[in-house]
Coordinates of C-alpha atoms in Angstrom, one line a residue:
Chain A
M237 CA -8.3 21.4 10.1
K238 CA -6.0 23.0 8.0
I239 CA -3.4 26.2 9.3
A240 CA -3.6 28.3 6.4
L241 CA -3.3 32.2 5.9
V242 CA -4.7 34.4 3.5
I243 CA -3.1 35.8 0.5
G244 CA -5.5 37.3 -2.0
S245 CA -9.0 36.7 -3.3
T246 CA -10.8 35.7 -6.5
I247 CA -13.3 36.6 -9.3
S248 CA -14.7 33.7 -10.9
T249 CA -17.8 33.2 -13.3
I250 CA -20.0 30.5 -11.6
K251 CA -22.8 29.0 -11.9
D252 CA -23.2 27.2 -8.3
E253 CA -25.7 29.4 -6.6
V254 CA -24.2 28.8 -3.6
I255 CA -20.5 29.2 -4.3
R256 CA -21.4 32.7 -6.4
G257 CA -22.9 34.5 -3.4
R258 CA -19.6 33.8 -1.6
K259 CA -16.2 35.1 -0.4
L260 CA -13.4 32.9 -2.2
L261 CA -10.1 33.5 -1.2
I262 CA -6.6 32.2 -1.9
V263 CA -4.8 30.4 1.4
R264 CA -1.4 29.0 1.3
N265 CA -1.1 26.3 4.4
A266 CA 1.0 27.7 6.6
D267 CA 3.6 26.6 10.4
T268 CA 2.8 27.7 13.7
A269 CA 4.7 30.6 13.6
G270 CA 2.6 31.8 10.2
K271 CA 4.5 31.4 7.7
P272 CA 2.5 30.2 4.7
T273 CA 5.0 26.5 3.8
G274 CA 2.3 24.3 1.6
E275 CA 0.0 25.5 -2.4
P276 CA -1.7 28.1 -3.1
Y277 CA -5.6 26.9 -3.3
I278 CA -9.2 28.6 -2.9
A279 CA -11.2 28.2 0.1
V280 CA -15.3 30.1 0.8
D281 CA -14.6 32.2 3.7
T282 CA -17.1 32.3 6.4
V283 CA -15.9 34.2 9.0
S284 CA -15.8 36.8 7.2
A285 CA -11.8 36.4 7.0
G286 CA -9.6 39.3 4.9
T287 CA -5.1 39.2 3.8
G288 CA -3.2 38.0 6.0
D289 CA -5.4 36.4 8.9
L290 CA -4.0 33.3 9.4
V291 CA -7.1 31.0 9.3
M292 CA -8.0 27.5 10.2
V293 CA -9.5 25.1 6.9
T294 CA -12.1 22.4 6.6
D295 CA -11.3 20.6 3.9
G296 CA -13.1 17.4 1.9
S297 CA -16.6 16.8 2.9
S298 CA -16.7 17.9 5.8
A299 CA -16.2 21.5 3.6
R300 CA -20.5 21.7 3.1
Y301 CA -21.4 21.2 6.7
T302 CA -20.5 24.7 7.8
N303 CA -24.8 26.6 7.7
Q304 CA -23.4 28.7 4.3
T305 CA -22.1 25.9 2.2
T306 CA -25.1 23.0 2.3
N307 CA -24.4 20.4 -0.3
A308 CA -22.0 22.9 -1.8
P309 CA -19.8 22.3 -4.3
V310 CA -17.1 23.5 -2.0
D311 CA -14.2 21.8 -1.1
A312 CA -12.9 23.9 1.7
V313 CA -13.8 26.4 3.7
I314 CA -12.5 29.3 7.1
V315 CA -13.8 28.2 9.5
G316 CA -12.4 29.6 12.4
V317 CA -9.3 33.3 12.1
I318 CA -6.8 31.8 15.0
D319 CA -5.7 34.6 17.3
S320 CA -2.6 32.8 18.7
L321 CA -1.3 29.0 18.9
E322 CA 0.5 28.4 22.3
L323 CA 3.8 25.8 22.1
G324 CA 4.9 23.6 25.2
G325 CA 4.3 27.1 26.6
K326 CA 4.8 29.5 24.3
V327 CA 2.8 32.1 22.2
S328 CA 4.1 30.9 18.7
Y329 CA 1.9 33.2 16.5
R330 CA -0.6 36.1 18.5
K331 CA -3.1 37.7 15.6
E332 CA -2.3 41.8 15.7
Chain B
M61 CA -10.5 24.7 -4.5
K62 CA -7.5 24.0 -6.1
I63 CA -6.5 26.9 -9.2
A64 CA -6.3 24.6 -12.2
L65 CA -5.5 24.7 -15.5
V66 CA -7.0 23.4 -18.4
I67 CA -4.3 21.8 -20.9
G68 CA -6.8 19.4 -22.8
S69 CA -9.2 17.0 -23.2
T70 CA -9.9 13.3 -23.3
I71 CA -12.0 9.9 -25.0
S72 CA -13.0 7.4 -23.4
T73 CA -14.8 4.5 -23.1
I74 CA -17.0 5.4 -20.2
K75 CA -20.4 2.9 -18.9
D76 CA -21.5 6.0 -15.9
E77 CA -24.3 7.7 -17.9
V78 CA -23.9 10.4 -16.2
I79 CA -20.1 10.8 -16.6
R80 CA -20.4 9.7 -20.6
G81 CA -22.7 12.2 -20.8
R82 CA -20.2 15.0 -20.2
K83 CA -16.4 16.9 -21.7
L84 CA -13.4 15.5 -19.4
L85 CA -10.9 18.3 -19.3
I86 CA -7.2 17.5 -18.9
V87 CA -6.1 20.0 -16.0
R88 CA -3.1 20.3 -14.2
N89 CA -2.6 22.9 -10.2
A90 CA -1.4 26.1 -11.0
D91 CA 0.1 28.8 -9.5
T92 CA -1.4 32.3 -8.9
A93 CA 0.1 33.2 -11.5
G94 CA -1.5 30.4 -13.7
K95 CA 1.4 28.5 -14.6
P96 CA 0.7 24.9 -14.2
T97 CA 2.7 23.1 -10.8
G98 CA 0.8 19.8 -10.8
E99 CA -0.1 16.3 -11.6
P100 CA -2.2 16.5 -15.2
Y101 CA -5.7 15.0 -13.3
I102 CA -9.3 14.3 -15.7
A103 CA -12.0 16.9 -13.9
V104 CA -15.4 16.8 -15.4
D105 CA -16.6 20.0 -16.7
T106 CA -19.8 21.9 -16.0
V107 CA -18.4 25.1 -16.7
S108 CA -17.0 25.5 -20.7
A109 CA -14.2 25.9 -19.8
G110 CA -12.1 25.0 -22.3
T111 CA -8.4 24.7 -23.0
G112 CA -5.8 27.3 -22.1
D113 CA -8.5 28.3 -18.8
L114 CA -7.7 29.5 -15.6
V115 CA -10.4 27.3 -13.8
M116 CA -11.8 26.5 -10.1
V117 CA -11.9 22.8 -9.7
T118 CA -13.4 20.9 -6.5
D119 CA -12.1 17.2 -5.6
G120 CA -13.2 14.2 -3.5
S121 CA -16.8 13.4 -2.4
S122 CA -18.4 17.2 -3.2
A123 CA -17.8 16.7 -7.1
R124 CA -20.0 14.9 -6.4
Y125 CA -22.9 18.2 -5.4
T126 CA -22.9 20.2 -8.4
N127 CA -26.7 20.0 -10.7
Q128 CA -24.7 17.9 -13.4
T129 CA -22.7 15.6 -11.1
T130 CA -25.4 14.0 -8.7
N131 CA -24.0 10.5 -7.2
A132 CA -21.9 10.0 -10.0
P133 CA -18.7 8.2 -9.3
V134 CA -16.6 12.2 -10.2
D135 CA -13.8 13.1 -8.5
A136 CA -12.5 16.0 -9.2
V137 CA -15.5 18.2 -12.0
I138 CA -14.4 22.2 -12.7
V139 CA -16.8 24.6 -10.9
G140 CA -15.8 28.4 -12.5
V141 CA -13.8 29.9 -14.7
I142 CA -11.3 32.4 -12.5
D143 CA -12.1 35.9 -14.5
S144 CA -8.9 37.0 -12.1
L145 CA -7.1 36.7 -9.0
E146 CA -5.4 39.4 -6.4
L147 CA -3.1 39.1 -4.0
G148 CA -2.8 41.4 -2.0
G149 CA -4.2 44.6 -4.2
K150 CA -1.8 43.6 -7.3
V151 CA -3.6 41.1 -9.4
S152 CA -1.4 38.5 -10.5
Y153 CA -3.9 36.2 -13.1
R154 CA -6.3 38.2 -14.8
K155 CA -7.7 36.0 -18.1
E156 CA -7.5 37.2 -20.9
Chain C
M276 CA -10.2 11.3 -11.9
K277 CA -6.4 9.7 -12.4
I278 CA -4.5 9.0 -15.6
A279 CA -3.9 5.5 -14.6
L280 CA -1.9 2.8 -16.1
V281 CA -3.2 -0.2 -15.7
I282 CA 0.0 -3.2 -14.8
G283 CA -1.6 -5.8 -13.3
S284 CA -3.5 -7.5 -11.1
T285 CA -3.8 -8.7 -7.2
I286 CA -6.2 -12.7 -5.5
S287 CA -6.6 -11.7 -2.4
T288 CA -8.5 -13.4 0.8
I289 CA -11.6 -10.4 1.5
K290 CA -15.1 -11.1 3.6
D291 CA -16.2 -8.2 2.0
E292 CA -18.9 -10.3 -1.0
V293 CA -19.0 -7.1 -3.4
I294 CA -15.0 -6.5 -3.3
R295 CA -14.3 -10.2 -3.0
G296 CA -16.6 -10.5 -6.7
R297 CA -14.9 -8.3 -8.4
K298 CA -11.4 -7.9 -11.0
L299 CA -8.7 -5.7 -8.8
L300 CA -5.9 -4.5 -10.9
I301 CA -2.8 -2.6 -10.3
V302 CA -2.5 0.3 -11.6
R303 CA -0.3 3.6 -11.1
N304 CA -0.8 7.3 -11.7
A305 CA 0.5 8.4 -15.3
D306 CA 0.9 11.1 -17.6
T307 CA -1.0 12.1 -20.5
A308 CA 2.2 9.9 -22.8
G309 CA 0.5 6.6 -20.5
K310 CA 3.8 6.7 -18.9
P311 CA 3.3 5.7 -15.1
T312 CA 5.0 8.6 -12.0
G313 CA 3.5 7.5 -10.1
E314 CA 3.7 4.6 -7.1
P315 CA 1.0 1.0 -7.5
Y316 CA -2.2 0.8 -5.7
I317 CA -5.2 -1.6 -5.6
A318 CA -8.3 -0.2 -8.8
V319 CA -11.3 -2.4 -8.8
D320 CA -12.2 -3.0 -12.3
T321 CA -16.0 -2.3 -13.5
V322 CA -15.4 -1.8 -17.6
S323 CA -13.1 -5.3 -18.5
A324 CA -10.0 -3.0 -18.3
G325 CA -6.5 -4.9 -18.8
T326 CA -3.2 -4.6 -18.3
G327 CA -1.7 -2.3 -20.1
D328 CA -4.8 -0.7 -20.3
L329 CA -4.7 3.8 -19.6
V330 CA -7.6 4.3 -17.7
M331 CA -9.8 6.3 -15.0
V332 CA -9.7 6.1 -11.9
T333 CA -12.6 7.4 -9.6
D334 CA -10.8 7.8 -6.1
G335 CA -12.2 8.3 -2.6
S336 CA -15.6 8.7 -1.1
S337 CA -17.0 8.5 -5.1
A338 CA -15.9 5.1 -5.7
R339 CA -19.2 3.9 -4.5
Y340 CA -20.6 5.6 -6.8
T341 CA -20.9 3.5 -9.8
N342 CA -23.9 0.7 -9.7
Q343 CA -21.2 -2.1 -9.3
T344 CA -19.7 -0.7 -6.0
T345 CA -22.4 0.6 -4.2
N346 CA -22.3 0.9 -0.8
A347 CA -18.6 -1.9 -1.1
P348 CA -15.6 -0.7 1.1
V349 CA -13.8 0.3 -1.5
D350 CA -11.8 4.1 -2.0
A351 CA -10.4 3.1 -6.3
V352 CA -11.9 2.2 -8.8
I353 CA -11.3 2.0 -12.5
V354 CA -14.7 4.4 -14.9
G355 CA -13.0 4.1 -18.4
V356 CA -10.9 3.1 -20.9
I357 CA -9.0 6.8 -22.2
D358 CA -8.8 5.6 -26.0
S359 CA -6.9 8.9 -26.0
L360 CA -5.6 12.1 -24.6
E361 CA -4.8 15.4 -27.1
L362 CA -3.5 18.4 -25.6
G363 CA -3.9 21.7 -27.8
G364 CA -4.5 20.2 -30.6
K365 CA -2.2 17.5 -31.4
V366 CA -3.4 13.8 -29.3
S367 CA -0.6 13.1 -26.2
Y368 CA -1.8 9.1 -26.6
R369 CA -3.5 7.2 -28.7
K370 CA -5.2 3.9 -27.4
E371 CA -3.8 0.8 -29.7
Chain D
M23 CA -5.1 6.8 11.8
K24 CA -2.6 8.7 12.0
I25 CA 0.9 8.1 14.6
A26 CA 0.5 11.7 15.9
L27 CA 1.9 14.0 18.7
V28 CA 0.4 17.1 20.3
I29 CA 2.6 20.0 20.7
G30 CA 0.2 22.4 21.5
S31 CA -3.0 24.3 21.4
T32 CA -5.0 27.0 19.1
I33 CA -7.0 30.0 20.6
S34 CA -9.7 31.6 17.7
T35 CA -12.4 32.7 17.2
I36 CA -15.3 30.9 15.4
K37 CA -18.7 30.9 14.4
D38 CA -19.3 26.9 14.4
E39 CA -20.8 26.3 17.8
V40 CA -19.6 22.5 18.1
I41 CA -16.0 23.4 17.1
R42 CA -16.3 26.2 19.7
G43 CA -16.9 24.2 22.4
R44 CA -14.2 21.4 21.7
K45 CA -10.7 22.1 23.1
L46 CA -8.3 21.9 19.7
L47 CA -4.7 21.2 19.3
I48 CA -2.2 20.9 17.4
V49 CA -0.9 18.0 16.5
R50 CA 2.4 16.6 14.0
N51 CA 1.8 13.4 12.3
A52 CA 4.8 10.7 13.6
D53 CA 6.7 7.2 13.4
T54 CA 6.6 4.9 14.8
A55 CA 8.8 6.5 18.2
G56 CA 6.5 8.8 18.5
K57 CA 9.5 11.4 16.9
P58 CA 6.9 14.1 14.8
T59 CA 7.9 14.1 10.6
G60 CA 4.7 16.2 9.2
E61 CA 4.2 18.9 9.2
P62 CA 1.3 20.9 11.8
Y63 CA -2.2 21.0 11.3
I64 CA -5.5 21.7 13.9
A65 CA -7.8 17.6 15.7
V66 CA -10.8 17.9 17.7
D67 CA -9.7 17.0 21.3
T68 CA -12.2 14.3 22.1
V69 CA -10.5 11.9 24.6
S70 CA -9.1 14.6 26.9
A71 CA -5.6 14.6 24.9
G72 CA -2.5 17.2 26.0
T73 CA 1.0 18.4 24.5
G74 CA 3.1 15.4 24.7
D75 CA 1.1 12.6 23.5
L76 CA 0.9 10.2 20.8
V77 CA -2.4 10.4 20.1
M78 CA -4.0 8.2 17.4
V79 CA -5.8 11.0 14.5
T80 CA -9.4 10.4 11.9
D81 CA -9.3 12.1 9.0
G82 CA -11.6 13.4 6.7
S83 CA -14.7 13.0 7.1
S84 CA -14.7 10.2 9.8
A85 CA -13.1 13.6 12.0
R86 CA -17.2 13.7 11.6
Y87 CA -18.1 10.0 13.8
T88 CA -17.6 10.5 16.7
N89 CA -20.3 11.4 19.3
Q90 CA -19.1 14.8 19.8
T91 CA -18.5 16.1 16.3
T92 CA -21.9 14.7 14.3
N93 CA -22.7 16.9 10.7
A94 CA -19.2 19.2 12.2
P95 CA -17.3 21.1 9.9
V96 CA -14.0 19.3 10.7
D97 CA -11.9 17.4 8.9
A98 CA -9.5 15.9 11.2
V99 CA -10.7 14.6 15.3
I100 CA -8.4 12.7 17.7
V101 CA -10.1 9.5 18.8
G102 CA -7.0 8.0 21.7
V103 CA -4.3 8.7 23.1
I104 CA -1.2 6.0 21.9
D105 CA -0.1 3.6 24.9
S106 CA 2.6 1.8 23.4
L107 CA 3.4 1.0 19.6
E108 CA 5.3 -2.6 19.3
L109 CA 6.7 -3.0 16.3
G110 CA 8.0 -7.0 15.9
G111 CA 8.2 -8.1 19.4
K112 CA 9.6 -5.4 20.1
V113 CA 8.1 -1.6 22.0
S114 CA 8.3 1.2 19.6
Y115 CA 7.0 3.7 21.9
R116 CA 5.3 3.5 24.8
K117 CA 4.0 6.7 26.7
E118 CA 5.4 7.7 30.6
Chain E
M165 CA -7.1 0.5 -2.5
K166 CA -3.4 0.6 -0.7
I167 CA -0.8 -2.7 -0.6
A168 CA 0.3 -2.3 2.5
L169 CA 2.2 -3.6 4.9
V170 CA 1.7 -4.9 8.8
I171 CA 4.4 -3.7 10.6
G172 CA 3.2 -4.0 14.5
S173 CA 0.0 -3.2 16.4
T174 CA -0.4 -0.5 18.8
I175 CA -2.1 -0.5 22.7
S176 CA -4.7 2.8 23.1
T177 CA -6.8 4.1 25.1
I178 CA -9.7 4.8 23.0
K179 CA -13.5 5.5 24.1
D180 CA -15.8 5.2 20.9
E181 CA -17.0 1.3 21.8
V182 CA -16.4 0.2 17.9
I183 CA -12.4 1.3 17.0
R184 CA -12.2 -0.4 21.0
G185 CA -13.6 -3.5 19.6
R186 CA -11.2 -4.1 17.5
K187 CA -7.1 -4.9 17.0
L188 CA -5.3 -2.2 15.5
L189 CA -2.7 -3.0 13.5
I190 CA 0.4 -0.5 11.6
V191 CA 1.1 -0.8 8.5
R192 CA 3.4 1.2 5.4
N193 CA 2.2 1.1 2.4
A194 CA 4.5 -1.0 -0.1
D195 CA 5.7 -1.7 -4.0
T196 CA 4.7 -4.5 -5.2
A197 CA 7.5 -6.5 -3.8
G198 CA 6.0 -6.3 -0.4
K199 CA 8.6 -4.0 0.4
P200 CA 7.2 -0.8 2.9
T201 CA 7.8 2.2 1.1
G202 CA 5.3 4.6 3.2
E203 CA 4.9 6.7 6.6
P204 CA 3.2 4.3 8.9
Y205 CA -0.4 4.5 9.7
I206 CA -2.8 2.0 11.1
A207 CA -5.2 0.6 10.7
V208 CA -8.4 -1.5 11.8
D209 CA -8.0 -5.3 11.0
T210 CA -10.5 -6.7 10.1
V211 CA -9.3 -9.7 8.1
S212 CA -7.4 -11.7 11.5
A213 CA -4.5 -10.7 9.7
G214 CA -0.6 -10.3 10.9
T215 CA 2.7 -8.3 11.4
G216 CA 4.9 -8.9 8.1
D217 CA 1.2 -10.1 5.5
L218 CA 0.8 -8.2 2.8
V219 CA -2.6 -6.7 3.1
M220 CA -4.8 -3.8 0.6
V221 CA -6.4 -1.8 3.4
T222 CA -9.0 1.0 2.6
D223 CA -8.9 4.4 3.3
G224 CA -11.2 8.0 3.5
S225 CA -14.5 7.5 4.2
S226 CA -15.4 4.1 2.9
A227 CA -13.5 2.4 5.4
R228 CA -17.0 2.4 7.6
Y229 CA -18.4 0.5 4.8
T230 CA -16.7 -2.6 6.4
N231 CA -19.9 -4.3 8.4
Q232 CA -16.9 -4.0 11.3
T233 CA -16.8 -0.4 11.1
T234 CA -20.0 0.8 9.8
N235 CA -20.5 4.3 10.9
A236 CA -17.5 4.7 13.3
P237 CA -14.4 7.3 13.4
V238 CA -11.5 5.5 11.7
D239 CA -10.0 6.3 7.9
A240 CA -8.3 3.2 7.2
V241 CA -9.0 -0.4 7.6
I242 CA -7.9 -3.4 5.8
V243 CA -9.4 -5.4 4.3
G244 CA -8.1 -8.2 2.1
V245 CA -4.4 -9.8 2.8
I246 CA -3.1 -10.3 -0.9
D247 CA -2.0 -13.9 -1.6
S248 CA -0.3 -13.1 -4.8
L249 CA 0.7 -9.4 -7.0
E250 CA 0.6 -10.7 -10.7
L251 CA 2.6 -7.8 -12.8
G252 CA 2.2 -8.5 -16.4
G253 CA 2.3 -12.5 -16.6
K254 CA 5.0 -13.0 -13.8
V255 CA 4.4 -13.4 -10.1
S256 CA 5.9 -10.3 -7.7
Y257 CA 5.0 -11.1 -5.2
R258 CA 3.2 -14.3 -3.7
K259 CA 2.0 -14.7 0.5
E260 CA 4.7 -18.1 2.1

C-alpha cells in the first residue's frame, strides 16, 4: 500500500452510483516523513480522512475489496489513516 | 483514479464488439491545474467527455467494472468529468 | 490502452497452449505521431497486425478478456489497429 | 516478486478487519546486494519478517492470494524472507 | 509480456506451498538484443529456464494463470524461453 498525503478534493460529474456516493480526495504518494514526492491522483475515501492526513492507499484491483467499493470501477482507495511511522526504532512521522 | 486531460480521439479497426461500439479518446495524465504531464494513452469514454475536458480515468482491471465495459478487454476508462479540484481551500481547477 | 508501434516478432519455446498458438509481436509504446518512445515488450496479436502498424494494446488482467486469450497467462494483447489519431481537429497520425 | 528491504513499521487507524489484524511493515525495493533503491511503501507481513530482513514482496491482485489476506483490500504482501541471492555462481546476498 | 534476462536465483523461506515448490529466478527486463536494462526482480520458473536465458515474463494477475501457479500469490512468472527476436527482417537476438 502507498504512503500518501491528502492534499485536496474533487467535485466531478459521475455516472457510477458507487463512486458518486463517496468522497473523492486528491492524494500524492509521500516519503516516511510524510512529505509528498509523487504525482497527484484521486482516491476514494473510506475512512473519513481529510486534507493534511497521511494515509494508506490501496491501488489496483484490490481497491474494489473494501466493503464500500465492492465491484465499483475504482483503482485507488484510502484504507487507513497513518498514526505513526517508525524506522529502526525512531519515529519518522507522527500524526498531530 | 488518474486526473487526465482529453486531447483527442482515435479511429481504429477493432474486433471486440464492446470496444468497437464505444468512443475511444486520447488522454494524458494531468496535474491539479489541469496541465498535462504524462504520456498519451487511449481510454474508453463512458460519460460523453470531449477534447479539453479534465476527466477521471480508472485503469487496470477496474476499467471493466463500469456497466458499459463489463468483461471487455479494456484497461482504461473515463468514469467522470471533473468539475473542480480544490487544494487547501483554494480552487486549483474549475471547468469552464 | 496504450498506443504502440509493432517493431518485430519473437519465436519462443512455450508450454502454455493458448500462447503457443498465437503470433507474438514486439511492440513499443508510441506518441500521437506514431513515434516509439517506450521500452520493447511482447504482446499477443489478435487482429493480424504486422511490423510498422500502430496498434492499441490492452495490458494487465484485461489482456485475458479477448475471445482468443481467455484465462491465458498473458499480460499484453493487441486489440486494434489504429487507423488515425486526431488531436484538436488535426490528424496527427494516419495509417498509410 | 520484488526484492525488498524491511525498513520499519506503521501504526494506522484501519477499518478493514483483515488488514487491522496484521503487522504492516515499511519496505523499499532493493538490488541484488540487498541495498534499497526504491521508494518506501507498506506491505502486509505474513512470514514474521522484521526490520533489516530482505524479503520477497508480491504486489497487485496476487497480494490477496495468501491464506492470511484472502479478499482483503491489500496490494502488497511479504511472502518470503530471502536467505540468499546468487548471481552467476556467486552469492550476492546472504542473510546474517 | 516482458523480455527479460535470467541473472540468478534465490533461496527463500516461504510459507505458501505453491511458491515453495518452484524454482525462483532473478531476472531483469532486457532490450531486443538481450541486454538487461531494468531492475532485478524474482519470477517463478515454469519452463526450466536457467541463468543466461532470455525469457518471456508475464506479470500481474496473469502470473496466476499458468497451470503451475494457479491461485498462488505470485506476480511474475516465466512463461517461455526466447529462441529469437526479429526486428524488420533482421535477427536482433538468437539463443546460442
